[in-house]
Short mmCIF file of C-alpha atoms in Angstrom, two decimals:
data_model
loop_
_atom_site.label_atom_id
_atom_site.label_comp_id
_atom_site.label_asym_id
_atom_site.label_seq_id
_atom_site.Cartn_x
_atom_site.Cartn_y
_atom_site.Cartn_z
CA UNK S 4 28.70 18.74 10.58
CA UNK S 5 26.43 17.44 7.90
CA UNK S 6 22.57 17.37 8.22
CA UNK S 7 20.64 13.99 7.38
CA UNK S 8 19.42 15.74 3.55
CA UNK S 9 23.25 16.23 2.96
CA UNK S 10 24.76 13.12 3.94
CA UNK S 11 22.22 10.95 2.48
CA UNK S 12 22.73 9.84 -1.56
CA UNK S 13 22.05 7.21 -3.92
CA UNK S 14 20.46 3.88 -2.77
CA UNK S 15 23.57 1.14 -2.40
CA UNK S 16 20.93 -1.45 -1.04
CA UNK S 17 17.28 -2.78 -2.15
CA UNK S 18 15.77 -5.24 -0.44
CA UNK S 19 13.08 -7.11 -2.32
CA UNK S 20 10.77 -9.67 -1.04
CA UNK S 21 13.82 -11.15 0.80
CA UNK S 22 12.61 -14.47 2.63
CA UNK S 23 14.37 -17.56 4.57
CA UNK S 24 13.36 -20.36 6.51
CA UNK S 25 14.22 -23.06 8.78
CA UNK S 26 13.52 -26.46 8.41
CA UNK S 27 12.84 -28.17 11.26
CA UNK S 28 11.53 -31.61 13.42
CA UNK S 29 8.76 -28.62 14.19
CA UNK S 30 7.56 -27.14 10.94
CA UNK S 31 9.19 -24.75 8.61
CA UNK S 32 10.07 -21.58 10.35
CA UNK S 33 9.69 -18.31 8.84
CA UNK S 34 12.44 -16.54 10.04
CA UNK S 35 12.38 -13.79 7.23
CA UNK S 36 8.91 -13.68 5.76
CA UNK S 37 9.09 -11.19 2.18
CA UNK S 38 11.00 -8.08 4.11
CA UNK S 39 11.54 -5.26 2.20
CA UNK S 40 13.67 -1.75 2.63
CA UNK S 41 16.14 0.10 0.64
CA UNK S 42 19.52 1.80 2.47
CA UNK S 43 20.74 5.06 1.14
CA UNK S 44 24.34 6.14 0.95
CA UNK S 45 25.37 7.29 4.26
CA UNK S 46 22.25 6.95 5.97
CA UNK S 47 21.70 4.87 9.10
CA UNK S 48 18.54 2.10 8.90
CA UNK S 49 17.13 1.33 12.15
CA UNK S 50 15.98 -2.60 12.72
CA UNK S 51 14.45 -3.33 15.78
CA UNK S 52 11.97 -5.66 17.13
CA UNK S 53 11.60 -8.24 20.50
CA UNK S 54 14.20 -11.44 20.08
CA UNK S 55 13.43 -13.64 17.70
CA UNK S 56 11.38 -11.40 15.01
CA UNK S 57 14.09 -11.78 12.35
CA UNK S 58 16.40 -9.22 12.76
CA UNK S 59 19.82 -10.57 12.73
CA UNK S 60 18.51 -13.43 10.99
CA UNK S 61 17.67 -10.69 7.94
CA UNK S 62 21.38 -9.39 7.80
CA UNK S 63 23.09 -13.02 7.38
CA UNK S 64 20.55 -13.39 4.76
CA UNK S 65 22.02 -10.65 3.10
CA UNK S 66 25.85 -11.64 4.07
CA UNK S 67 24.76 -14.75 2.76
CA UNK S 68 25.86 -16.88 6.24
CA UNK S 69 22.41 -18.48 7.26
CA UNK S 70 23.72 -22.15 8.18
CA UNK S 71 22.30 -24.44 5.50
CA UNK S 72 20.91 -26.80 6.73
CA UNK S 73 18.73 -25.93 8.12
CA UNK S 74 18.41 -22.44 6.93
CA UNK S 75 17.57 -21.46 3.08
CA UNK S 76 16.90 -18.12 1.74
CA UNK S 77 13.97 -19.67 -0.55
CA UNK S 78 13.12 -16.17 -2.11
CA UNK S 79 13.21 -12.25 -2.74
CA UNK S 80 16.70 -10.17 -3.84
CA UNK S 81 19.47 -8.22 -2.52
CA UNK S 82 20.66 -5.90 -4.83
CA UNK S 83 23.66 -3.94 -3.49
CA UNK S 84 24.28 -0.96 -5.48
CA UNK S 85 22.77 -2.64 -8.42
CA UNK S 86 23.84 -6.32 -8.34
CA UNK S 87 21.41 -8.92 -6.73
CA UNK S 88 24.00 -10.65 -4.77
CA UNK S 89 22.05 -13.91 -4.27
CA UNK S 90 22.25 -15.20 -7.76
CA UNK S 91 26.39 -15.19 -6.91
CA UNK S 92 28.36 -18.46 -7.09
CA UNK S 93 29.96 -19.13 -2.89
CA UNK S 94 32.86 -17.65 -4.83
CA UNK S 95 32.43 -14.53 -5.96
CA UNK S 96 30.21 -13.98 -2.72
CA UNK S 97 33.77 -14.32 -0.54
CA UNK S 98 34.77 -11.47 -3.12
CA UNK S 99 31.23 -9.57 -1.77
CA UNK S 100 31.62 -9.67 2.14
CA UNK S 101 34.73 -7.58 3.46
CA UNK S 102 34.81 -5.51 0.88
CA UNK S 103 31.41 -4.62 -0.32
CA UNK S 104 29.78 -5.02 2.60
CA UNK S 105 31.39 -4.68 6.04
CA UNK S 106 29.62 -6.30 9.42
CA UNK S 107 30.12 -5.91 12.83
CA UNK S 108 29.06 -8.30 15.15
CA UNK S 109 27.33 -7.99 19.31
CA UNK S 110 29.83 -9.99 20.90
CA UNK S 111 33.32 -8.99 20.17
CA UNK S 112 35.16 -11.87 22.23
CA UNK S 113 33.38 -14.22 19.11
CA UNK S 114 33.35 -12.29 16.66
CA UNK S 115 37.08 -12.06 17.37
CA UNK S 116 40.30 -15.76 16.89
CA UNK S 117 41.44 -15.58 20.50
CA UNK S 118 44.90 -17.08 19.06
CA UNK S 119 45.51 -14.40 16.59
CA UNK S 120 46.75 -10.85 17.40
CA UNK S 121 45.33 -7.73 16.39
CA UNK S 122 47.63 -6.52 13.43
CA UNK S 123 47.01 -10.45 12.41
CA UNK S 124 43.05 -10.03 12.35
CA UNK S 125 42.45 -6.28 11.18
CA UNK S 126 44.90 -6.73 8.13
CA UNK S 127 43.17 -10.10 6.47
CA UNK S 128 40.32 -8.86 4.66
CA UNK S 129 43.39 -6.10 3.29
CA UNK S 130 45.29 -8.99 1.81
CA UNK S 131 42.62 -10.73 0.93
CA UNK S 132 40.87 -8.09 -0.95
CA UNK S 133 43.31 -5.04 -1.45
CA UNK S 134 46.54 -7.49 -1.86
CA UNK S 135 48.29 -5.43 0.46
CA UNK S 136 51.66 -7.00 2.24
CA UNK S 137 54.47 -6.34 4.65
CA UNK S 138 54.83 -2.54 5.65
CA UNK S 139 51.87 -1.23 3.34
CA UNK S 140 49.88 -3.40 5.75
CA UNK S 141 51.22 -2.97 8.74
CA UNK S 142 50.74 0.85 7.74
CA UNK S 143 47.31 0.33 6.80
CA UNK S 144 45.97 -1.59 10.11
CA UNK S 145 47.76 1.14 12.47
CA UNK S 146 45.68 3.74 10.39
CA UNK S 147 43.10 1.73 10.82
CA UNK S 148 43.05 1.16 14.16
CA UNK S 149 43.52 5.07 14.99
CA UNK S 150 40.54 5.45 13.37
CA UNK S 151 39.00 4.33 15.70
CA UNK S 152 40.84 5.38 18.16
CA UNK S 153 42.59 2.61 19.83
CA UNK S 154 45.60 4.74 21.65
CA UNK S 155 48.53 4.19 21.13
CA UNK S 156 48.03 1.21 17.58
CA UNK S 157 51.63 0.34 16.89
CA UNK S 158 51.73 -1.10 20.12
CA UNK S 159 48.09 -2.56 20.72
CA UNK S 160 48.21 -4.03 17.25
CA UNK S 161 50.37 -6.85 18.83
CA UNK S 162 48.17 -7.47 21.26
CA UNK S 163 45.78 -10.58 21.81
CA UNK S 164 41.95 -10.23 21.99
CA UNK S 165 42.31 -10.84 25.81
CA UNK S 166 44.50 -8.01 26.63
CA UNK S 167 42.18 -5.43 25.37
CA UNK S 168 38.92 -4.36 27.15
CA UNK S 169 35.31 -4.82 25.81
CA UNK S 170 35.16 -1.29 24.77
CA UNK S 171 38.72 -1.77 22.21
CA UNK S 172 37.66 -5.01 21.18
CA UNK S 173 34.81 -3.59 19.93
CA UNK S 174 36.26 -0.48 17.94
CA UNK S 175 38.77 -3.34 16.72
CA UNK S 176 35.67 -5.10 15.42
CA UNK S 177 34.86 -1.96 13.67
CA UNK S 178 38.22 -1.41 12.59
CA UNK S 179 38.09 -5.11 10.64
CA UNK S 180 34.35 -3.82 9.49
CA UNK S 181 35.78 -0.63 7.69
CA UNK S 182 38.99 -1.50 6.79
CA UNK S 183 37.49 -2.10 3.14
CA UNK S 184 35.62 0.94 2.46
CA UNK S 185 32.15 -1.09 2.81
CA UNK S 186 29.48 0.85 0.69
CA UNK S 187 27.55 -1.31 3.02
CA UNK S 188 28.50 -1.88 7.13
CA UNK S 189 25.63 -4.41 8.92
CA UNK S 190 26.37 -3.16 13.01
CA UNK S 191 24.32 -6.41 14.76
CA UNK S 192 23.73 -4.83 18.29
CA UNK S 193 26.95 -3.69 18.58
CA UNK S 194 26.65 -1.91 21.69
CA UNK S 195 25.33 -4.49 24.06
CA UNK S 196 28.32 -5.64 25.95
CA UNK S 197 29.56 -2.17 26.28
CA UNK S 198 28.49 -0.05 29.37
CA UNK S 199 26.58 3.27 28.99
CA UNK S 200 29.77 5.70 28.40
CA UNK S 201 31.85 3.72 25.67
CA UNK S 202 28.65 2.92 24.25
CA UNK S 203 27.90 6.59 23.79
CA UNK S 204 31.41 6.74 22.73
CA UNK S 205 30.81 3.46 20.12
CA UNK S 206 27.86 5.32 18.46
CA UNK S 207 29.65 8.65 18.17
CA UNK S 208 32.80 6.92 16.40
CA UNK S 209 30.06 5.40 14.14
CA UNK S 210 28.60 8.42 12.83
CA UNK S 211 31.90 10.66 12.83
CA UNK S 212 33.63 7.40 10.71
CA UNK S 213 30.27 7.29 8.58
CA UNK S 214 30.62 11.45 7.55
CA UNK S 215 34.01 10.60 6.66
CA UNK S 216 33.45 7.39 4.20
CA UNK S 217 29.88 7.83 3.23
CA UNK S 218 29.02 4.08 4.60
CA UNK S 219 25.43 2.85 4.92
CA UNK S 220 24.64 1.56 8.04
CA UNK S 221 22.12 -1.14 9.20
CA UNK S 222 21.82 -0.86 12.52
CA UNK S 223 19.98 -3.61 14.53
CA UNK S 224 19.18 -3.03 18.19
CA UNK S 225 16.43 -3.85 20.63
CA UNK S 226 16.47 -0.55 21.64
CA UNK S 227 14.47 2.49 20.93
CA UNK S 228 16.60 5.09 22.37
CA UNK S 229 19.79 4.07 20.24
CA UNK S 230 17.68 4.34 17.08
CA UNK S 231 16.70 7.43 18.34
CA UNK S 232 20.28 9.01 18.80
CA UNK S 233 22.18 7.33 16.08
CA UNK S 234 19.36 6.46 12.24
CA UNK S 235 17.89 8.22 9.64
CA UNK S 236 14.47 5.79 9.29
CA UNK S 237 13.50 3.00 11.01
CA UNK S 238 12.28 -1.11 10.48
CA UNK S 239 9.49 -2.32 12.67
CA UNK S 240 10.23 -6.31 13.08
CA UNK S 241 7.83 -8.81 14.09
CA UNK S 242 7.48 -12.17 13.58
CA UNK S 243 9.13 -12.09 10.83
CA UNK S 244 7.68 -9.50 8.56
CA UNK S 245 8.57 -5.35 8.70
CA UNK S 246 5.54 -3.77 9.93
CA UNK S 247 6.38 -0.43 9.94
CA UNK S 248 9.20 1.72 8.22
CA UNK S 249 9.19 4.92 7.93
CA UNK S 250 11.58 8.37 9.21
CA UNK S 251 12.96 8.52 13.40
CA UNK S 252 10.70 11.52 14.08
CA UNK S 253 7.62 9.90 11.76
CA UNK S 254 7.66 6.97 14.23
CA UNK S 255 8.49 8.15 17.51
CA UNK S 256 5.79 11.58 16.49
CA UNK S 257 3.00 9.34 15.21
CA UNK S 258 3.53 5.74 15.17
CA UNK S 259 1.13 3.61 13.09
CA UNK S 260 1.49 0.20 14.44
CA UNK S 261 0.07 -1.13 17.74
CA UNK S 262 2.95 -3.23 17.74
CA UNK S 263 4.97 0.15 17.26
CA UNK S 264 3.27 2.36 19.70
CA UNK S 265 3.63 -0.73 22.92
CA UNK S 266 7.79 -0.48 21.95
CA UNK S 267 7.68 3.20 22.46
CA UNK S 268 5.66 2.71 25.52
CA UNK S 269 7.54 0.06 27.11
CA UNK S 270 10.53 2.19 27.30
CA UNK S 271 11.19 3.76 30.56
CA UNK S 272 10.33 7.28 30.95
CA UNK S 273 12.89 8.99 33.78
CA UNK S 274 10.50 12.52 33.79
CA UNK S 275 8.24 10.22 34.56
CA UNK S 276 7.48 8.45 38.31
CA UNK S 277 5.50 4.96 37.37
CA UNK S 278 4.40 2.84 39.89
CA UNK S 279 5.16 -0.36 37.31
CA UNK S 280 6.64 -0.34 33.77
CA UNK S 281 4.44 -1.30 30.64
CA UNK S 282 5.30 -4.03 28.85
CA UNK S 283 3.42 -5.81 26.07
CA UNK S 284 1.24 -8.40 27.08
CA UNK S 285 1.41 -11.79 25.92
CA UNK S 286 4.40 -13.51 23.41
CA UNK S 287 5.42 -13.55 20.12
CA UNK S 288 3.91 -16.47 18.05
CA UNK S 289 5.69 -19.52 17.04
CA UNK S 290 7.26 -18.95 13.76
CA UNK S 291 6.08 -22.87 12.23
CA UNK S 292 2.71 -21.97 13.70
CA UNK S 293 2.33 -18.74 12.56
CA UNK S 294 -1.64 -17.63 12.51
CA UNK S 295 -3.33 -17.13 8.88
CA UNK S 296 -4.32 -13.12 10.20
CA UNK S 297 -1.93 -10.72 12.06
CA UNK S 298 0.90 -12.46 13.56
CA UNK S 299 0.43 -9.17 16.56
CA UNK S 300 -3.38 -9.58 16.65
CA UNK S 301 -3.40 -11.66 19.72
CA UNK S 302 -1.48 -9.17 21.84
CA UNK S 303 -3.20 -6.58 20.18
CA UNK S 304 -5.49 -3.86 21.86
CA UNK S 305 -7.33 -3.10 18.47
CA UNK S 306 -8.10 -6.39 17.13
CA UNK S 307 -11.12 -7.53 14.86
CA UNK S 308 -12.59 -9.74 12.79
CA UNK S 309 -10.23 -8.34 9.72
CA UNK S 310 -7.26 -9.02 11.12
CA UNK S 311 -7.68 -12.97 12.21
CA UNK S 312 -8.20 -13.69 8.83
CA UNK S 313 -5.57 -12.16 6.49
CA UNK S 314 -2.41 -10.79 7.09
CA UNK S 315 -2.51 -7.07 6.42
CA UNK S 316 -1.31 -5.15 3.41
CA UNK S 317 1.51 -2.44 3.52
CA UNK S 318 -0.47 0.72 3.84
CA UNK S 319 1.40 3.63 2.83
CA UNK S 320 0.07 6.75 5.75
CA UNK S 321 2.26 9.49 4.48
CA UNK S 322 5.87 11.06 4.11
CA UNK S 323 7.18 7.65 3.13
CA UNK S 324 5.45 6.08 6.71
CA UNK S 325 4.65 2.49 5.85
CA UNK S 326 2.75 0.16 7.92
CA UNK S 327 1.30 -3.05 7.96
CA UNK S 328 -2.15 -2.84 9.71
CA UNK S 329 -5.87 -2.47 8.91
CA UNK S 330 -5.81 0.72 11.37
CA UNK S 331 -4.50 2.44 8.90
CA UNK S 332 -6.51 1.72 5.56
CA UNK S 333 -8.38 4.69 5.22
CA UNK S 334 -5.52 6.71 6.41
CA UNK S 335 -3.95 5.89 3.25
CA UNK S 336 -7.03 5.98 0.96
CA UNK S 337 -7.37 9.44 2.21
CA UNK S 338 -3.78 10.32 1.67
CA UNK S 339 -4.28 9.26 -1.90
CA UNK S 340 -7.14 10.73 -2.53
#
């Protein structure tokens, strides 16, 4: 098996200042507010955070599937292999989805159409983007199902979604996502509906497919356990912003943002006996009424006056790890010197 450094190559996706707002009757919801990250070939980037932090909207913005109205991508760049796909027309973007960027959604029953069989749904992208038809298409569909470990694919491709188990449906969605050999695969909490055993098998399958194809994966989840198993780097989101980003081992061993520290602390530890599990106090802020300063200030035990006045810059705390927290300002200065 290849090591992480051997598998990872050049940057395939460069997201710069991505900003997506929703105009609602309560006000302007800043769902994604100046998000920056890069994804390299063969790399898995985990995006983690509580529900409502902006993870899925970030993915939909990259795919240009934000419902409009009320959603609008109001700024930033999404460079896919050097091309800014936010500048493409709707027709040009249709050629990108499925061919250069694939997506695996968290609920396969809503991602799959109940009135079409598996052969039709896996073959759709191949027909559209590669022009395959007839026996060539059928052979390719069987091959894709075999890659995702669907037993007896020649038979099961004639089935409908309701005839498959949850794990098999999720594998079919994965086959659709990788069918045209995309440069980037976005997996939006794909293991949510799977039990622990099937979840482990699915994660192992994604890793094997990545080693086979070199696809860069954005793995969206709220589960730090999955991040530890699956990801090379992790970006932590809170209230529409990335507050910390770095190598997975660095983040786990030395979290630099209080929110990251709290998320890791809230993961149950089987070897430790506790009467009550840790939970982060308070609630995330309303995205249509964000505070002037740090969005996490009301829930943070390190808050001081500066935190309430302005949102902190992103500080480099060393070895590629960055954190948007005033606690790391001195560390960033010392690292530069």
